[in-house]
PDB file of C-alpha atoms in Angstrom:
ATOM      1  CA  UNK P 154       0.000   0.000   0.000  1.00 80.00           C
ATOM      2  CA  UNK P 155       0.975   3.800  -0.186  1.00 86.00           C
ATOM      3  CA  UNK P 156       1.983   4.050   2.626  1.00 92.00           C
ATOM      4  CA  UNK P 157       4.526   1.119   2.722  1.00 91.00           C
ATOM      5  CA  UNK P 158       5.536   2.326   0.021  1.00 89.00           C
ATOM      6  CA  UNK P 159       6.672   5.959   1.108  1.00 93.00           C
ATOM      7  CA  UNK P 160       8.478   4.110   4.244  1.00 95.00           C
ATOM      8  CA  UNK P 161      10.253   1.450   2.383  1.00 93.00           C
ATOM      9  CA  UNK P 162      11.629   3.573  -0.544  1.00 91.00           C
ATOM     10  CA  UNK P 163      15.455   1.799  -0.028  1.00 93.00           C
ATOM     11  CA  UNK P 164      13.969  -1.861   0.163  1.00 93.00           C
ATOM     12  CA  UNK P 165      15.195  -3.455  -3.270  1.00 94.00           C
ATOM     13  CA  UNK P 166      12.405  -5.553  -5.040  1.00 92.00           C
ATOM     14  CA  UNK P 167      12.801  -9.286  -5.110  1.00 95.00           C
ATOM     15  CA  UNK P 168      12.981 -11.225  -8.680  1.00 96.00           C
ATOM     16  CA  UNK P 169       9.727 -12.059  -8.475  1.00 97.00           C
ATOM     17  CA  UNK P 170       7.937  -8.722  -6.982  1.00 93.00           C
ATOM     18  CA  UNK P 171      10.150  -6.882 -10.621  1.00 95.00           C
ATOM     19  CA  UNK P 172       8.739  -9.584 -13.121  1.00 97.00           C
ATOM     20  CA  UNK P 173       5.278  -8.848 -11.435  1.00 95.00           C
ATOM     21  CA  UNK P 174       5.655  -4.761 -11.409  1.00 94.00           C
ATOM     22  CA  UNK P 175       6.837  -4.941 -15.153  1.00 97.00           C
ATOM     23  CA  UNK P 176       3.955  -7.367 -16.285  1.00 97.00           C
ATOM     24  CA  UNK P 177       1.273  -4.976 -14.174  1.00 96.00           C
ATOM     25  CA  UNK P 178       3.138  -1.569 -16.042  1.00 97.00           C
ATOM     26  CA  UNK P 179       2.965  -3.325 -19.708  1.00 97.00           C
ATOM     27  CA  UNK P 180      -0.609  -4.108 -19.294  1.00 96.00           C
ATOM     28  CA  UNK P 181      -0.940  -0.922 -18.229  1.00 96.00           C
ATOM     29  CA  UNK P 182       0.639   0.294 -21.052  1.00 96.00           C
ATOM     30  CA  UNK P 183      -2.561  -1.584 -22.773  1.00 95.00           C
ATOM     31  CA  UNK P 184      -4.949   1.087 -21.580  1.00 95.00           C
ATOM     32  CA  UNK P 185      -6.041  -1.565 -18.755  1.00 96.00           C
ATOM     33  CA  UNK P 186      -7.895  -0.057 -16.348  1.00 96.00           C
ATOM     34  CA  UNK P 187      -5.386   0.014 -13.221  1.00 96.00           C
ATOM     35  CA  UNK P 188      -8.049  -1.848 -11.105  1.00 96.00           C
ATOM     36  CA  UNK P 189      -8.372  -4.946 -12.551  1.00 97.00           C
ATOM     37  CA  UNK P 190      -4.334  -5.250 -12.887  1.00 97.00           C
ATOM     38  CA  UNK P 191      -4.591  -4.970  -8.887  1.00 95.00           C
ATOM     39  CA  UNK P 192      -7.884  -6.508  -8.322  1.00 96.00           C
ATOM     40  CA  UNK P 193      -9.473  -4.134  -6.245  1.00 97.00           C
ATOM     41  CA  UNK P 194     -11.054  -0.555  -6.602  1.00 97.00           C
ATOM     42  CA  UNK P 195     -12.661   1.581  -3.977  1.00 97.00           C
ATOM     43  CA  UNK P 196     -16.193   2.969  -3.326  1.00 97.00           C
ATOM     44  CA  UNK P 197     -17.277   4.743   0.209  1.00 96.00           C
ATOM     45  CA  UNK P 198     -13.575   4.146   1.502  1.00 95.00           C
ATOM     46  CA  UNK P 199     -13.740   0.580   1.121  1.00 97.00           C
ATOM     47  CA  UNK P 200     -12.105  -1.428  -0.662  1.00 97.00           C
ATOM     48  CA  UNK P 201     -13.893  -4.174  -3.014  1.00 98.00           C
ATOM     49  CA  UNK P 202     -12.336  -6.795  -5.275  1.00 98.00           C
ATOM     50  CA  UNK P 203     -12.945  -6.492  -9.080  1.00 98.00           C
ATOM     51  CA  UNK P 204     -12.275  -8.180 -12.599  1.00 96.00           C
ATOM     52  CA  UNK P 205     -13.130  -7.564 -15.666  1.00 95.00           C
ATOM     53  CA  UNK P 206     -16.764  -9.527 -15.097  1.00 96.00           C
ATOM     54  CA  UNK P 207     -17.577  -6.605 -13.333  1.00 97.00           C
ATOM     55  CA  UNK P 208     -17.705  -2.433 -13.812  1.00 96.00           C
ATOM     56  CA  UNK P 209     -15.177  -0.231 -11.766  1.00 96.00           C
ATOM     57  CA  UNK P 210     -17.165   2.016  -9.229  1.00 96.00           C
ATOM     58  CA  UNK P 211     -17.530   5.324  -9.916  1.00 94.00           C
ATOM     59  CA  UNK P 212     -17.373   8.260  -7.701  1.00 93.00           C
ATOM     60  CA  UNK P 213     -20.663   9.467  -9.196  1.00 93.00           C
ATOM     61  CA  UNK P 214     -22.004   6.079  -7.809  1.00 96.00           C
ATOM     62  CA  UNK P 215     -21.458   6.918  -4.743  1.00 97.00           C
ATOM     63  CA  UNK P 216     -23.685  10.551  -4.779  1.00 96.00           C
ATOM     64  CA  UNK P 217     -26.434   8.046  -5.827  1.00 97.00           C
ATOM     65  CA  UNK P 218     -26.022   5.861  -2.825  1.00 97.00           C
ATOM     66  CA  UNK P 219     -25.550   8.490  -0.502  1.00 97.00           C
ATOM     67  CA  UNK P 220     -28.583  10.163  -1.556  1.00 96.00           C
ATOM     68  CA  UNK P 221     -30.603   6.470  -1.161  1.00 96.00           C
ATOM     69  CA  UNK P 222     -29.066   6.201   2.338  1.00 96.00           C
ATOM     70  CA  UNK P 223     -30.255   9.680   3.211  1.00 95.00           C
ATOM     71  CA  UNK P 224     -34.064   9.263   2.102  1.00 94.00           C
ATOM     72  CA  UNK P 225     -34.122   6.060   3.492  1.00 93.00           C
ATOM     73  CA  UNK P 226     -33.029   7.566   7.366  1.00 92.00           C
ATOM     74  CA  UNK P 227     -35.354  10.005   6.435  1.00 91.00           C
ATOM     75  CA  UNK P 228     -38.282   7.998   5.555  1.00 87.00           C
ATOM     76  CA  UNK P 229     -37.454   5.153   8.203  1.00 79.00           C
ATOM     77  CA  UNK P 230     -40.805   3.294   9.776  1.00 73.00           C
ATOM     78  CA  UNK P 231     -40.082   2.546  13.381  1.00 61.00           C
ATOM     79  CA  UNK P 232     -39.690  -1.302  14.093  1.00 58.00           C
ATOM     80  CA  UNK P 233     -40.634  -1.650   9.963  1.00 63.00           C
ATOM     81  CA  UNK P 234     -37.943  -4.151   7.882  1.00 66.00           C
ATOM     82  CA  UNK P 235     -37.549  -2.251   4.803  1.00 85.00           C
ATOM     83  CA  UNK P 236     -36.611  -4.365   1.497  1.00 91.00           C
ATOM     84  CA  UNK P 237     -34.308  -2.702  -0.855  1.00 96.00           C
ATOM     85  CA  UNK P 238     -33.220  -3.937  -4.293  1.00 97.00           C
ATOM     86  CA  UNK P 239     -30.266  -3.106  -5.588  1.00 98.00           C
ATOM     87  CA  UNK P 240     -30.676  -4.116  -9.696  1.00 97.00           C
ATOM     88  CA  UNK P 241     -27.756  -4.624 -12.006  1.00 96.00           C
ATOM     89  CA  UNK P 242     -25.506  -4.944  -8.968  1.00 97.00           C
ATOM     90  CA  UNK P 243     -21.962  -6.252 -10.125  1.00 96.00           C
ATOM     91  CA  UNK P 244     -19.353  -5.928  -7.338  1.00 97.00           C
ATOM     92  CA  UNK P 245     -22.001  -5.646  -5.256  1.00 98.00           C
ATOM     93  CA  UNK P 246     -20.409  -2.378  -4.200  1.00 98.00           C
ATOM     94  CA  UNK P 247     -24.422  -0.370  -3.593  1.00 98.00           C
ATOM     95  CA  UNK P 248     -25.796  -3.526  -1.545  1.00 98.00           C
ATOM     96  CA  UNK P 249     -22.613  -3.915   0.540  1.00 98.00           C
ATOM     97  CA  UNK P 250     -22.666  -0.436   0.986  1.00 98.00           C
ATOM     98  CA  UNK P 251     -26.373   0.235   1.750  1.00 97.00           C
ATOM     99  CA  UNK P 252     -25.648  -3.231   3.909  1.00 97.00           C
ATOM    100  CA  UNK P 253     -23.103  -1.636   6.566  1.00 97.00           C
ATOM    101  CA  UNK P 254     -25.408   1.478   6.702  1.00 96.00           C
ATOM    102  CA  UNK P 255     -28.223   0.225   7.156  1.00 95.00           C
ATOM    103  CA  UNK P 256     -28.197  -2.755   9.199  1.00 93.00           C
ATOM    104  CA  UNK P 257     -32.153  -2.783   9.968  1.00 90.00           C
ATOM    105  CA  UNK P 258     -32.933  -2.890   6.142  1.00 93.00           C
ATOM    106  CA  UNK P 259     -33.431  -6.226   4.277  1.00 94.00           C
ATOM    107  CA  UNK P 260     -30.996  -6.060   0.651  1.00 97.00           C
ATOM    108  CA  UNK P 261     -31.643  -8.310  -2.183  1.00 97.00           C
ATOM    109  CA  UNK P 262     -28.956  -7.756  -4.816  1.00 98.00           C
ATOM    110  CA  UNK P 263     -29.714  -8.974  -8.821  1.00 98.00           C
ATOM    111  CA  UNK P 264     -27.422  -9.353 -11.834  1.00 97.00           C
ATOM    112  CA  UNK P 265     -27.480 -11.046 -15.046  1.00 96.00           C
ATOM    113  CA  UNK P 266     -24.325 -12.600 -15.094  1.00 96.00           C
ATOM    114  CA  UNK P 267     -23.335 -15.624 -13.035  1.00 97.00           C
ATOM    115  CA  UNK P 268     -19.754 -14.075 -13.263  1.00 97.00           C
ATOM    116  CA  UNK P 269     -20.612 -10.809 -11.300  1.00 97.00           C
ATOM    117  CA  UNK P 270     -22.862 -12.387  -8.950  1.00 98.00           C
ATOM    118  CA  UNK P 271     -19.532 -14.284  -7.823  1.00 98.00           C
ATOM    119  CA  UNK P 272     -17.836 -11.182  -6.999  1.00 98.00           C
ATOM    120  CA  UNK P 273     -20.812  -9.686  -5.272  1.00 98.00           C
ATOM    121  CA  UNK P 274     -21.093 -12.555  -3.161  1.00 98.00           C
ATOM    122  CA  UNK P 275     -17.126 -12.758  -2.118  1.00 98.00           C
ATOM    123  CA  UNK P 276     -17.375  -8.825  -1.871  1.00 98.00           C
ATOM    124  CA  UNK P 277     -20.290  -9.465   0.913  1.00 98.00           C
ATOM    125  CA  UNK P 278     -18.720 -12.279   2.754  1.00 98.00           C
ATOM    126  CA  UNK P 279     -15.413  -9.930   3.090  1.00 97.00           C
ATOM    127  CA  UNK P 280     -18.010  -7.286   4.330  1.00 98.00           C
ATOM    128  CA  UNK P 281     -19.734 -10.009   7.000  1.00 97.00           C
ATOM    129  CA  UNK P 282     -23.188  -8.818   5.136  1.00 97.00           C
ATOM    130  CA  UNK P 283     -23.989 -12.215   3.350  1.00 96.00           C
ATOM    131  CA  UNK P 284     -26.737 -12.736   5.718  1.00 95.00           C
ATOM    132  CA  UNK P 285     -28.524 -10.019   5.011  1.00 96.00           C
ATOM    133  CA  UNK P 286     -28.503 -10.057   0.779  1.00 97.00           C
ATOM    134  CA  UNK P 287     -29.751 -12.201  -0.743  1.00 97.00           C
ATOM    135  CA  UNK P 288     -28.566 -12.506  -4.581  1.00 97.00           C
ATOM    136  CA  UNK P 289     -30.607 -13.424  -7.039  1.00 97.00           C
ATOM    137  CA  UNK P 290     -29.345 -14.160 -10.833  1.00 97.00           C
ATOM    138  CA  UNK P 291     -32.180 -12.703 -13.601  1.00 96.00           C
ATOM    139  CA  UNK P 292     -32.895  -9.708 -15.216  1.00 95.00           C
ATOM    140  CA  UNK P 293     -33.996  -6.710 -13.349  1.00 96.00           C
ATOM    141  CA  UNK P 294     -37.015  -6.969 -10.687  1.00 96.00           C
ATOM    142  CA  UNK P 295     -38.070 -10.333 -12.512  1.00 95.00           C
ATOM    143  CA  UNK P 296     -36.459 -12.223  -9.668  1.00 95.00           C
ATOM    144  CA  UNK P 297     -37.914 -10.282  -6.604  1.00 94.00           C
ATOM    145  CA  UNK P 298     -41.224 -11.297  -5.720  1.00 86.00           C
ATOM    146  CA  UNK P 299     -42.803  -8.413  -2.746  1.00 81.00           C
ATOM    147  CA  UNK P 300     -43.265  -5.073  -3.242  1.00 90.00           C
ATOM    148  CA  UNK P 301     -40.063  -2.857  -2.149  1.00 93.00           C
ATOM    149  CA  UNK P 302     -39.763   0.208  -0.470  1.00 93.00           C
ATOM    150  CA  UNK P 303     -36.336   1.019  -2.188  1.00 95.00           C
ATOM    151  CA  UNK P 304     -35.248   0.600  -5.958  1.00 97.00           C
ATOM    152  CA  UNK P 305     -31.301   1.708  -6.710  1.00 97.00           C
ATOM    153  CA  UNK P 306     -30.022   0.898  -9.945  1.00 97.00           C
ATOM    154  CA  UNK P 307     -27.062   2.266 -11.835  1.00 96.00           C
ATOM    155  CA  UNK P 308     -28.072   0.432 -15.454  1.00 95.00           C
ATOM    156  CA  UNK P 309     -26.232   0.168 -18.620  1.00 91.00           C
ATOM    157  CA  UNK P 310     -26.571   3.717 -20.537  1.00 91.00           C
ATOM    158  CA  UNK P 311     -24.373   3.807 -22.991  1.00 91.00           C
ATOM    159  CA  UNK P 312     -26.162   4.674 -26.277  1.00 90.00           C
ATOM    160  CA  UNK P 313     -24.882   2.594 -29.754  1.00 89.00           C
ATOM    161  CA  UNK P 314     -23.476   5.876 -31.453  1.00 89.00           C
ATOM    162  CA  UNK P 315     -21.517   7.140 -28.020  1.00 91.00           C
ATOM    163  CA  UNK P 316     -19.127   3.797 -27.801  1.00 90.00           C
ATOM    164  CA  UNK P 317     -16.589   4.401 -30.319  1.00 88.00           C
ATOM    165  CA  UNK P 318     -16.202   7.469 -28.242  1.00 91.00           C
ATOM    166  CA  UNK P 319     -15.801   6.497 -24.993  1.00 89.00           C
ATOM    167  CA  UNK P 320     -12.146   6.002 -23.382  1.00 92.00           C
ATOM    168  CA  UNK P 321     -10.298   2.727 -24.851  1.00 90.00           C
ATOM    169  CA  UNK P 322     -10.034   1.523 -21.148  1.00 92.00           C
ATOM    170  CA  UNK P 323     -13.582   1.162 -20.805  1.00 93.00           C
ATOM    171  CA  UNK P 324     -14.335  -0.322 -24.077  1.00 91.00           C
ATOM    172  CA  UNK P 325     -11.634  -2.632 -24.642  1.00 93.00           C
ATOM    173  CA  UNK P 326     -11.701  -4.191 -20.913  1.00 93.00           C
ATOM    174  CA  UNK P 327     -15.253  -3.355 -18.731  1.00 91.00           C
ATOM    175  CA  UNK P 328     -17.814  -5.547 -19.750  1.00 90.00           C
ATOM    176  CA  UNK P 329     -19.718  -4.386 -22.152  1.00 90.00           C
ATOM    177  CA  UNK P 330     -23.338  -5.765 -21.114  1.00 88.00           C
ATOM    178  CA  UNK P 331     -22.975  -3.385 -18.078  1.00 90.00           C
ATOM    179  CA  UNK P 332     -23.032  -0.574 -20.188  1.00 90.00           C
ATOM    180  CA  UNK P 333     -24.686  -0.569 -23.590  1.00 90.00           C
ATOM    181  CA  UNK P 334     -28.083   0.463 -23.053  1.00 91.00           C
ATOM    182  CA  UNK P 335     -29.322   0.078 -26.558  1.00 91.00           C
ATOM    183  CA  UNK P 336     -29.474   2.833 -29.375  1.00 90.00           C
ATOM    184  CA  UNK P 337     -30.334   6.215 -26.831  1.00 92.00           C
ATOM    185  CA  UNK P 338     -29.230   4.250 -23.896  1.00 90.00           C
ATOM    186  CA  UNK P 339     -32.494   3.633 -22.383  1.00 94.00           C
ATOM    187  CA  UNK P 340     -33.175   0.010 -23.031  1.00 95.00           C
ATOM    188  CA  UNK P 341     -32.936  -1.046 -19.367  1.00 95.00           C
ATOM    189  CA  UNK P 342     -33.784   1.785 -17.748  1.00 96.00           C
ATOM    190  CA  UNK P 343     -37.309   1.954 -19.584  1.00 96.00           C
ATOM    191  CA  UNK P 344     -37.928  -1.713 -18.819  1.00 96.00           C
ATOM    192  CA  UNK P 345     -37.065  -1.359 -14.899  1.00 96.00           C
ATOM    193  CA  UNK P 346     -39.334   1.581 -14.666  1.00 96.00           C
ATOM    194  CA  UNK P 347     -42.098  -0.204 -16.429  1.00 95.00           C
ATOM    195  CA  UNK P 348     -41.171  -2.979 -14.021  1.00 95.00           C
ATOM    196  CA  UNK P 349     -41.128  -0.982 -11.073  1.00 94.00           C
ATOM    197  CA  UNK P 350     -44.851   0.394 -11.558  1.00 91.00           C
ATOM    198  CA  UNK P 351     -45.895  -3.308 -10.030  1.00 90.00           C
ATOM    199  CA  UNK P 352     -43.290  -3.894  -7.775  1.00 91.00           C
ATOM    200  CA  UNK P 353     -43.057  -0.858  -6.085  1.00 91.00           C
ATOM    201  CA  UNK P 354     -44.796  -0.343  -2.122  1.00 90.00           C
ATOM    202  CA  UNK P 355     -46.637   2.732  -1.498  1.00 88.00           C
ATOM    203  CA  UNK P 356     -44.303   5.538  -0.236  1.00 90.00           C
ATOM    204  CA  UNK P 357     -41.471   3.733  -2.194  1.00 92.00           C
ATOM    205  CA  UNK P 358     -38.292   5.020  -3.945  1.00 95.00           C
ATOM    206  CA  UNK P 359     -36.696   4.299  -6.990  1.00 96.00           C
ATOM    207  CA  UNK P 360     -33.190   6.007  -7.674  1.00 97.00           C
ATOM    208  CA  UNK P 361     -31.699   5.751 -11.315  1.00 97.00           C
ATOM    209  CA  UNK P 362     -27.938   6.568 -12.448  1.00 96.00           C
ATOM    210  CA  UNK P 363     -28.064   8.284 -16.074  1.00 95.00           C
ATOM    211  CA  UNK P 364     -26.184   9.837 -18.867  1.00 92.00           C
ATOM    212  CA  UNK P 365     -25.503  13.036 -18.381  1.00 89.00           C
ATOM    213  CA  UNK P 366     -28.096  14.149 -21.293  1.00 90.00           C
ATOM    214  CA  UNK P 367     -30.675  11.721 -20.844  1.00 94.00           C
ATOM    215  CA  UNK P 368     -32.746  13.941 -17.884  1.00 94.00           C
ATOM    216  CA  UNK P 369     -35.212  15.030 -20.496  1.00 95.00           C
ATOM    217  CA  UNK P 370     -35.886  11.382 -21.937  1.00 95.00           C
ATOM    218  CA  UNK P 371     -35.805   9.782 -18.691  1.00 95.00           C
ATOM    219  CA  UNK P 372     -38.298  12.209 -17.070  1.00 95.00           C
ATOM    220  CA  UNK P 373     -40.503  11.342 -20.136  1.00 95.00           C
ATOM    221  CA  UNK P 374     -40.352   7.602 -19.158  1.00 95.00           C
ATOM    222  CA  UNK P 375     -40.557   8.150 -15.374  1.00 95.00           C
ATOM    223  CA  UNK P 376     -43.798  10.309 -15.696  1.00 94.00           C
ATOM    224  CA  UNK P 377     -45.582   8.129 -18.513  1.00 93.00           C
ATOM    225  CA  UNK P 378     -45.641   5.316 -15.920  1.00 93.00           C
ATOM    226  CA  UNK P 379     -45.466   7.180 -12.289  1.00 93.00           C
ATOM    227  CA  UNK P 380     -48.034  10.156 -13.681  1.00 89.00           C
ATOM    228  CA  UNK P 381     -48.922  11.660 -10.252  1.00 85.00           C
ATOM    229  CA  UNK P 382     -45.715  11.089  -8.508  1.00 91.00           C
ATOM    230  CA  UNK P 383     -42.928  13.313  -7.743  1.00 93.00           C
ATOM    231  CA  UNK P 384     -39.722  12.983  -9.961  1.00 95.00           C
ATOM    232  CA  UNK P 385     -36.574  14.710  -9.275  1.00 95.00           C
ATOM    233  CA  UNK P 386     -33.237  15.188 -10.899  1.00 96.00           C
ATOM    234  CA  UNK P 387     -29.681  15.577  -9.028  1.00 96.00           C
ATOM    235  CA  UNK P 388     -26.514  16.597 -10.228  1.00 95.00           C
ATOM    236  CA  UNK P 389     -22.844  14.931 -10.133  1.00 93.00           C
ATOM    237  CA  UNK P 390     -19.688  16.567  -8.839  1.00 91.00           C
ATOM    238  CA  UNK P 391     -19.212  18.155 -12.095  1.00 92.00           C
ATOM    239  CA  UNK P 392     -22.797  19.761 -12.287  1.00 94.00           C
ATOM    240  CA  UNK P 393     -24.255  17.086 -14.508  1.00 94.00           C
ATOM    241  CA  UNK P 394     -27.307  15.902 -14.601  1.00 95.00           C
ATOM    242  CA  UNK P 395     -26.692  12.057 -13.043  1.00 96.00           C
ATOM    243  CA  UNK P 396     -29.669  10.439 -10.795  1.00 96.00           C
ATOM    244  CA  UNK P 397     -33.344  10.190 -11.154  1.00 96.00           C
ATOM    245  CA  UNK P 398     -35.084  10.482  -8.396  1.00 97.00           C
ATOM    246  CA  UNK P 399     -38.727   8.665  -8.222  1.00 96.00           C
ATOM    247  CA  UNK P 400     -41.147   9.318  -5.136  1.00 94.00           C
ATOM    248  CA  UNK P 401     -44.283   6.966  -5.100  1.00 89.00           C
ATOM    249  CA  UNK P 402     -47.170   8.174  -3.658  1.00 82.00           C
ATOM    250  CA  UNK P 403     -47.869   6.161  -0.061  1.00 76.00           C
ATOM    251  CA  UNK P 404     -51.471   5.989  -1.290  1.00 61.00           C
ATOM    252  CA  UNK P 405     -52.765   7.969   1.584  1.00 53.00           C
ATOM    253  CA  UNK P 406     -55.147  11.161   0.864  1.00 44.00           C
ATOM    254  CA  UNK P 407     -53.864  14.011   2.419  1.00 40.00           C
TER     255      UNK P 407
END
């Protein structure tokens, strides 16, 4: 770590630890994104293993899943269990995280790929939270059966005609099904919403990550199937338009 590092600057590298630097700096060299070569990338301070069956966490992730945390302290029922679904969940970095802060809430975590729900599940059992996700393998909110209180998802939205444009790193190494959404990059994000409209509880959140010019279009979709609810947009760190923000009505005249 870094800070071995800055107190061991005199301690010559073995054979082995030089073969292994050189093969991690020529893969580098590769445009390899720098956490796969060391396995691990970080989200809320923590650190969570990753390969390339997985995407790298993002710092604008994490505004997303502070922002969940928040409304759910917010809006927390005394002595209610809460269920919230974290879809498309890859490392598993959102469940573990909304896991440790959140302890009373219940966490089911779903991905597509067998390969990602691995890592999820090895992230979890690092964490000591593998009691209280449970993983399911399907696509979207197919697999969850009650009505949840809490939707997070940060989906593929990529659209078909921004890829060749987007950083060699990303395209030549992170797994592409997590994040081509189709040809405006709303594939998935239209289906969960659709999905959502049945599987939602009264008083429920859903909270979407989104390309930074896709507010307009996914306001359209959010209002054509949550009509009288309230829909807000937040920004990033660098002022961009990133997370949708769906309020269900609790069903209760007021």
């Amino acid at each position: 770590n870094h800070a071995y590092i800055i107190s061991h600057l005199e301690q010559p590298l073995t054979l082995e630890e030089d073969r292994r630097f050189n093969s991690m700096v020529e893969r580098a060299e590769r445009r390899e994104p720098i956490p796969y070569i060391v396995g691990y990338a970080y989200f809320f301070g923590r650190r969570f293993a990753v390969d390339p069956a997985v995407l790298i966490p993002r710092p604008e992730t994490e505004i997303m899943v502070q922002n969940a945390i928040d409304w759910y302290l917010e809006n927390e029922k005394q002595g209610a269990t809460r269920r919230l679904v974290d879809v498309g969940t890859g490392s598993g970095c959102i469940a573990i995280t909304l896991a440790l802060s959140l302890p009373q809430a219940e966490i089911e975590a779903v991905d597509i790929s067998p390969a990602a729900l691995e890592v999820a599940q090895a992230n979890a059992l690092e964490y000591g939270v593998s009691q209280q996700i449970k993983f399911h393998l399907g696509n979207l909110l197919e697999p969850v059966t009650g009505p949840s209180e809490m939707v997070i998802a940060n989906l593929p939205y990529v659209a078909d005609h921004e890829w060749t444009g987007l950083d060699d790193g990303v395209k030549w190494y992170e797994p592409e099904q997590a994040l081509r959404g189709g040809p405006e990059g709303l594939d998935l994000i239209t289906l969960l919403v659709e999905q959502a409209k049945v599987k939602m509880a009264p008083g429920g959140v859903i909270f979407l990550e989104i390309g930074w010019q896709q507010r307009n279009a996914v306001q359209e979709i959010a209002k054509h199937f949550f009509e009288q609810d309230q829909i807000t947009v937040l920004p990033d760190f660098a002022g961009h338009d990133r997370i949708v923000v769906i309020e269900k009505h609790d069903g209760v005249s007021h």
